[in-house]
Short mmCIF file of C-alpha atoms in Angstrom, two decimals:
data_model
loop_
_atom_site.label_atom_id
_atom_site.label_comp_id
_atom_site.label_asym_id
_atom_site.label_seq_id
_atom_site.Cartn_x
_atom_site.Cartn_y
_atom_site.Cartn_z
CA MET A 1 109.00 88.19 118.95
CA ARG A 2 112.20 86.30 118.71
CA GLU A 3 110.78 83.62 116.92
CA VAL A 4 109.10 86.20 114.41
CA ALA A 5 112.51 87.53 113.95
CA LYS A 6 113.83 84.46 113.12
CA ALA A 7 111.42 83.36 110.68
CA PHE A 8 111.60 86.90 108.59
CA GLU A 9 115.49 86.71 108.95
CA ALA A 10 115.02 83.32 107.11
CA LEU A 11 112.84 84.70 104.79
CA GLY A 12 115.17 87.58 103.87
CA ARG A 13 118.07 85.08 103.41
CA SER A 14 115.88 82.64 101.27
CA ILE A 15 114.81 85.91 98.92
CA LYS A 16 118.52 86.70 98.54
CA ARG A 17 119.18 83.24 97.59
CA ILE A 18 116.58 83.11 95.09
CA SER A 19 117.78 86.67 93.71
CA SER A 20 121.08 85.44 93.41
CA TYR A 21 120.33 82.14 91.59
CA ARG A 22 117.28 83.33 90.01
CA HIS A 23 117.98 81.31 86.85
CA ALA A 24 117.55 78.14 88.78
CA ARG A 25 113.70 78.50 88.81
CA GLY A 26 113.18 75.15 89.77
CA LYS A 27 115.07 75.22 93.13
CA PHE A 28 113.17 78.23 94.38
CA GLY A 29 111.00 76.10 96.60
CA GLU A 30 113.67 74.56 98.09
CA TYR A 31 115.36 77.49 98.82
CA LEU A 32 112.60 78.80 100.60
CA GLN A 33 111.36 75.74 102.34
CA PRO A 34 113.25 76.65 105.61
CA ALA A 35 111.79 80.08 105.94
CA TRP A 36 108.31 78.80 105.11
CA GLN A 37 108.46 76.40 107.97
CA GLU A 38 109.51 78.88 110.42
CA LEU A 39 106.84 81.34 109.50
CA ASP A 40 104.09 78.62 109.19
CA ALA A 41 104.99 77.51 112.64
CA VAL A 42 104.84 81.08 113.95
CA LEU A 43 101.44 81.59 112.15
CA ALA A 44 100.00 78.33 113.45
CA ARG A 45 100.48 79.78 116.93
CA GLU A 46 99.80 83.55 116.65
CA GLY A 47 97.05 83.71 113.86
CA GLU A 48 98.19 86.58 111.93
CA LEU A 49 101.07 89.01 111.78
CA LEU A 50 100.62 92.64 110.78
CA LEU A 51 103.99 94.31 109.78
CA GLU A 52 104.80 97.71 109.05
CA VAL A 53 107.13 98.09 105.89
CA GLN A 54 109.80 100.69 106.11
CA PRO A 55 112.76 101.40 103.66
CA THR A 56 115.10 99.43 105.76
CA SER A 57 113.05 97.01 108.03
CA LEU A 58 110.04 95.27 108.73
CA LEU A 59 108.16 96.19 112.23
CA LEU A 60 105.79 94.24 114.45
CA HIS A 61 104.24 96.16 116.99
CA GLY A 62 106.99 98.88 116.36
CA GLU A 63 109.84 96.56 116.87
CA PRO A 64 112.07 95.43 113.94
CA VAL A 65 111.84 91.73 112.85
CA LEU A 66 114.04 92.37 109.59
CA THR A 67 116.69 95.06 109.29
CA GLU A 68 118.72 95.70 105.92
CA PRO A 69 120.84 98.37 104.50
CA LEU A 70 119.26 101.01 102.64
CA ARG A 71 119.85 100.04 99.17
CA GLU A 72 118.20 98.84 96.06
CA ALA A 73 119.27 95.23 96.29
CA SER A 74 116.95 94.56 99.40
CA LEU A 75 113.75 93.23 100.16
CA CYS A 76 112.36 96.26 102.23
CA HIS A 77 113.45 98.72 99.74
CA ARG A 78 111.54 96.94 96.95
CA LEU A 79 108.34 96.53 98.81
CA TYR A 80 108.47 100.17 100.21
CA GLN A 81 109.47 101.80 96.76
CA GLY A 82 106.63 99.78 94.99
CA GLY A 83 104.11 101.34 97.50
CA VAL A 84 103.67 98.88 100.18
CA ARG A 85 103.30 100.06 103.57
CA ALA A 86 102.07 96.99 105.59
CA LEU A 87 101.91 93.37 105.27
CA ARG A 88 99.44 90.73 106.76
CA PHE A 89 100.54 87.15 107.05
CA GLN A 90 97.55 84.94 108.15
CA ARG A 91 97.37 81.39 109.54
CA GLY A 92 96.77 78.92 106.47
CA LEU A 93 99.76 80.59 104.40
CA THR A 94 100.71 77.88 101.76
CA GLU A 95 104.26 77.38 100.38
CA ASP A 96 102.74 78.43 96.86
CA GLU A 97 101.73 81.74 98.41
CA MET A 98 105.07 82.22 99.92
CA LEU A 99 106.79 81.25 96.46
CA SER A 100 104.27 83.82 94.83
CA PHE A 101 105.24 86.55 97.52
CA SER A 102 109.30 85.82 97.29
CA ARG A 103 109.21 86.54 93.70
CA ILE A 104 107.27 89.73 94.01
CA ALA A 105 109.53 90.81 96.78
CA MET A 106 112.85 89.71 95.20
CA PRO A 107 114.84 92.97 94.59
CA ASP A 108 115.88 93.93 91.21
CA GLY A 109 119.54 93.93 92.18
CA ILE A 110 122.34 95.55 90.83
CA GLY A 111 121.50 95.39 87.33
CA GLY A 112 118.67 97.66 87.71
CA HIS A 113 114.71 97.20 87.09
CA LEU A 114 113.88 93.95 85.50
CA VAL A 115 111.94 93.89 82.38
CA GLY A 116 108.26 93.05 82.83
CA ARG A 117 108.07 93.97 86.43
CA GLU A 118 105.54 96.04 87.87
CA ASP A 119 105.74 97.88 91.44
CA ALA A 120 105.31 95.48 94.26
CA VAL A 121 101.82 96.81 95.23
CA ILE A 122 100.53 96.12 91.57
CA GLU A 123 102.05 92.72 91.60
CA LEU A 124 100.56 91.91 94.85
CA TRP A 125 97.27 92.99 93.79
CA LYS A 126 97.52 90.81 90.74
CA ALA A 127 98.57 87.79 92.68
CA ASP A 128 95.50 88.00 94.88
CA LEU A 129 97.18 85.91 97.76
CA PRO A 130 94.46 84.65 100.01
CA HIS A 131 96.57 84.30 103.23
CA LEU A 132 98.62 87.44 102.37
CA SER A 133 97.30 91.06 102.17
CA TYR A 134 98.91 94.22 102.13
CA GLU A 135 98.21 98.26 102.65
CA SER A 136 99.48 100.59 100.17
CA VAL A 137 99.93 104.33 99.60
CA ASP A 138 96.90 105.88 98.14
CA VAL A 139 99.21 107.65 95.06
CA TYR A 140 102.31 106.72 93.83
CA GLU A 141 105.19 108.60 95.14
CA VAL A 142 107.07 110.74 92.58
CA ALA A 143 110.32 110.90 94.86
CA ARG A 144 112.27 107.84 94.40
CA THR A 145 115.97 109.02 94.72
CA GLU A 146 117.50 111.41 97.22
CA ALA A 147 117.99 113.71 94.16
CA ASP A 148 114.14 113.54 93.46
CA ARG A 149 113.43 114.21 97.15
CA ALA A 150 115.68 117.32 97.26
CA THR A 151 114.17 118.53 93.82
CA LEU A 152 110.73 118.01 95.51
CA THR A 153 111.70 119.75 98.67
CA GLY A 154 112.82 122.71 96.69
CA ILE A 155 109.78 122.93 94.70
CA SER A 156 107.67 122.61 97.74
CA VAL A 157 109.57 125.40 99.32
CA CYS A 158 108.86 127.48 96.30
CA ALA A 159 105.19 126.52 96.15
CA GLN A 160 104.52 127.56 99.89
CA ALA A 161 106.33 130.92 99.77
CA THR A 162 104.01 131.55 96.56
CA LEU A 163 100.87 130.61 98.37
CA GLN A 164 101.86 132.70 101.47
CA ALA A 165 102.58 135.72 99.26
CA ALA A 166 99.41 135.39 97.56
CA GLY A 167 97.44 135.28 100.80
CA GLY A 168 96.09 131.72 99.84
CA ARG A 169 95.92 130.51 103.52
CA SER A 170 94.83 132.04 106.68
CA ALA A 171 97.17 132.72 109.39
CA ALA A 172 96.17 129.88 111.54
CA GLU A 173 96.60 127.36 108.61
CA ASP A 174 99.99 128.85 108.05
CA ASP A 175 100.72 128.08 111.65
CA VAL A 176 99.45 124.19 111.07
CA TYR A 177 101.14 123.89 107.77
CA GLY A 178 104.55 125.64 109.17
CA ALA A 179 104.68 123.11 111.96
CA LEU A 180 104.83 120.20 109.52
CA PRO A 181 107.70 118.57 107.48
CA LEU A 182 107.45 119.33 103.84
CA LEU A 183 107.04 115.86 103.07
CA VAL A 184 104.28 114.39 105.34
CA SER A 185 103.31 110.67 105.81
CA VAL A 186 100.36 109.10 104.31
CA ALA A 187 98.40 109.42 107.38
CA GLU A 188 99.18 113.29 108.08
CA ARG A 189 98.21 113.72 104.38
CA THR A 190 95.11 112.31 104.57
CA ALA A 191 94.38 114.34 107.91
CA LEU A 192 95.07 117.57 106.18
CA ASP A 193 93.50 116.36 102.47
CA PRO A 194 90.40 114.02 103.52
CA GLU A 195 89.37 113.96 99.68
CA ALA A 196 89.30 110.44 98.53
CA GLY A 197 92.41 109.19 96.77
CA THR A 198 90.97 108.53 93.31
CA HIS A 199 90.18 112.48 93.24
CA ARG A 200 93.86 113.02 93.93
CA LEU A 201 94.83 110.47 91.19
CA GLN A 202 92.67 112.48 88.73
CA ARG A 203 94.09 115.78 89.76
CA ALA A 204 97.66 114.61 89.34
CA ALA A 205 96.67 113.11 85.94
CA LEU A 206 95.08 116.49 85.13
CA VAL A 207 98.40 118.31 86.09
CA VAL A 208 100.53 115.92 83.90
CA LEU A 209 98.41 116.56 80.72
CA ARG A 210 98.36 120.15 81.10
CA VAL A 211 102.20 120.09 81.09
CA ILE A 212 102.15 118.05 78.00
CA GLU A 213 99.34 119.77 76.30
CA ARG A 214 101.22 123.06 76.68
CA HIS A 215 104.42 121.57 75.37
CA LEU A 216 106.53 122.16 78.75
CA ALA A 217 107.64 118.80 78.89
CA GLY A 218 110.98 118.73 77.02
CA ARG A 219 112.74 115.51 77.15
CA ASP A 220 110.57 114.31 80.00
CA LEU A 221 107.77 112.95 77.73
CA GLU A 222 108.36 109.38 77.96
CA SER A 223 108.66 109.53 81.68
CA LEU A 224 105.54 111.65 81.97
CA GLY A 225 104.02 108.73 79.88
CA ASP A 226 105.07 106.34 82.44
CA THR A 227 103.58 108.71 85.15
CA LEU A 228 100.18 108.60 83.38
CA GLY A 229 100.39 104.96 83.11
CA ARG A 230 101.04 104.60 86.86
CA LEU A 231 98.20 106.89 87.72
CA MET A 232 96.08 104.92 85.30
CA ASP A 233 97.05 101.70 87.05
CA GLY A 234 95.94 103.57 90.55
CA MET A 235 92.44 104.14 88.86
CA LEU A 236 91.84 100.61 87.63
CA PHE A 237 93.05 99.49 91.36
CA THR A 238 90.41 101.59 92.68
CA GLN A 239 87.91 100.69 90.12
CA ASP A 240 87.25 104.26 89.41
CA ALA A 241 85.51 103.92 85.88
CA PRO A 242 84.97 107.75 85.38
CA ALA A 243 88.32 108.48 86.26
CA VAL A 244 89.79 106.19 83.58
CA ALA A 245 87.23 107.53 81.04
CA THR A 246 88.20 110.86 81.59
CA LEU A 247 92.13 110.26 81.47
CA LEU A 248 91.52 108.48 78.11
CA GLU A 249 89.42 111.19 76.66
CA LYS A 250 92.17 113.72 77.60
CA VAL A 251 94.98 111.43 76.04
CA ARG A 252 92.80 111.07 72.79
CA GLY A 253 92.88 115.01 72.59
CA LEU A 254 96.73 115.37 72.81
CA ASP A 255 98.26 116.34 69.38
CA GLU A 256 101.01 114.54 67.61
CA THR A 257 103.85 116.11 69.75
CA ALA A 258 102.77 113.69 72.26
CA ALA A 259 103.41 110.51 70.20
CA VAL A 260 105.83 109.23 72.69
CA VAL A 261 103.48 109.66 75.57
CA ARG A 262 100.59 107.50 73.76
CA LYS A 263 103.33 104.67 72.88
CA GLU A 264 104.20 104.46 76.48
CA LEU A 265 100.82 104.38 77.62
CA GLY A 266 99.95 102.07 74.78
CA ARG A 267 102.78 99.58 76.01
CA ARG A 268 101.38 99.29 79.66
CA MET A 269 97.78 99.17 78.34
CA GLY A 270 98.34 96.22 76.35
CA GLU A 271 99.23 93.76 78.90
CA ALA A 272 96.43 90.99 79.55
CA TRP A 273 95.94 91.93 83.34
CA ARG A 274 95.07 95.44 82.47
CA LEU A 275 92.87 94.52 79.74
CA GLU A 276 90.73 92.25 81.85
CA GLU A 277 90.53 95.16 84.43
CA LEU A 278 89.26 97.43 81.92
CA ALA A 279 86.62 94.70 80.83
CA ARG A 280 85.28 94.28 84.28
CA LEU A 281 85.14 98.14 84.55
CA CYS A 282 83.34 98.39 81.15
CA ASP A 283 80.53 96.16 82.41
CA GLU A 284 80.19 98.68 85.34
CA SER A 285 80.16 101.61 83.23
CA MET A 286 78.52 102.54 80.01
CA ASP A 287 80.34 105.77 79.34
CA LEU A 288 83.61 103.94 79.87
CA PHE A 289 82.49 101.20 77.46
CA MET A 290 81.31 103.64 74.78
CA PHE A 291 83.68 106.31 74.87
CA GLY A 292 86.82 104.93 76.88
CA LEU A 293 87.07 101.42 75.36
CA PRO A 294 87.89 102.65 71.82
CA VAL A 295 90.32 104.97 72.90
CA TRP A 296 92.31 102.32 74.90
CA LEU A 297 92.28 99.67 72.22
CA SER A 298 93.46 102.39 69.69
CA LEU A 299 96.44 103.21 72.03
CA VAL A 300 97.38 99.26 72.17
CA PRO A 301 100.19 98.31 69.78
CA PRO A 302 99.65 95.70 67.13
CA GLU A 303 102.06 93.37 68.94
CA ALA A 304 99.80 93.12 72.00
CA GLY A 305 97.37 91.29 70.04
CA ALA A 306 98.11 88.09 71.85
CA ALA A 307 97.50 89.64 75.12
CA LEU A 308 94.17 90.89 73.96
CA VAL A 309 93.07 87.36 73.08
CA GLU A 310 94.14 85.96 76.26
CA ALA A 311 92.36 88.70 78.19
CA MET A 312 89.24 88.06 76.07
CA SER A 313 89.33 84.30 77.06
CA ALA A 314 90.30 84.95 80.59
CA SER A 315 87.56 87.53 81.36
CA GLU A 316 84.02 86.54 82.33
CA SER A 317 82.88 90.01 81.57
CA LYS A 318 81.32 91.16 78.46
CA GLY A 319 83.48 94.30 78.12
CA LEU A 320 85.86 92.82 75.64
CA ARG A 321 83.35 90.52 73.95
#
């Protein structure tokens, strides 16, 4: 355990150094070399390491191998807030893979979110590292700050009171729900709601769209556009073509007051990797190809033309050709 902790402490130091000198890209490998050597030696002996990701720590068999303060400028915070819940390092991990992971895990820092970055789970998905896999939450979390969590708790209390007043649950169900905290873990939520994660994504998207359609969003239209984009990413991630097609059809039906939402979605959807994923799904779903693809491309801004050409060149599918 001590050798594992030593390796990840070295990794934490290396990533902090990369973060501090992020302009010196040519030296990232040099900064990372000691940590990679430590971890490579551990993996050569152990074969693999499965780590649980917490907001302030990485755990191996429940024991911390890396501990950090709870702040945005930390490795654990970046991974946890980005949807990562476990990391599996396997024997054969290369230095290049380690460098890719370090760039993904590098915190945004005091300056806030870096332009062009995605959540860590999306960037890990895109990187597709052969010897480093991950487990993630099945839907994106909406509570990212203490203020968000306090607001969400208040909403949960009101919702539970409304359900109980309406007789929406039996007394036995009330006992079960009353014994649980308002914000449950992924495993607990899955036990209570075994429905597939993609169905929850669809339900969440429909709720957001209903808020927009009824003009209840106020000044939050842009953030709701971002939320829809994240839900769309989840549908792409799970390769749910019908869900993508349904969401696109609903977005097309929004009136002109939702122009900000369409603009935010178009910005995200104009990136090459999303276009490539769309092309793959179009090969599998004629409905998405016939009805979803035209809507998607109509939302993409003109300046995304280069990304579209790149996606057409890189994709082996027929969806964009």
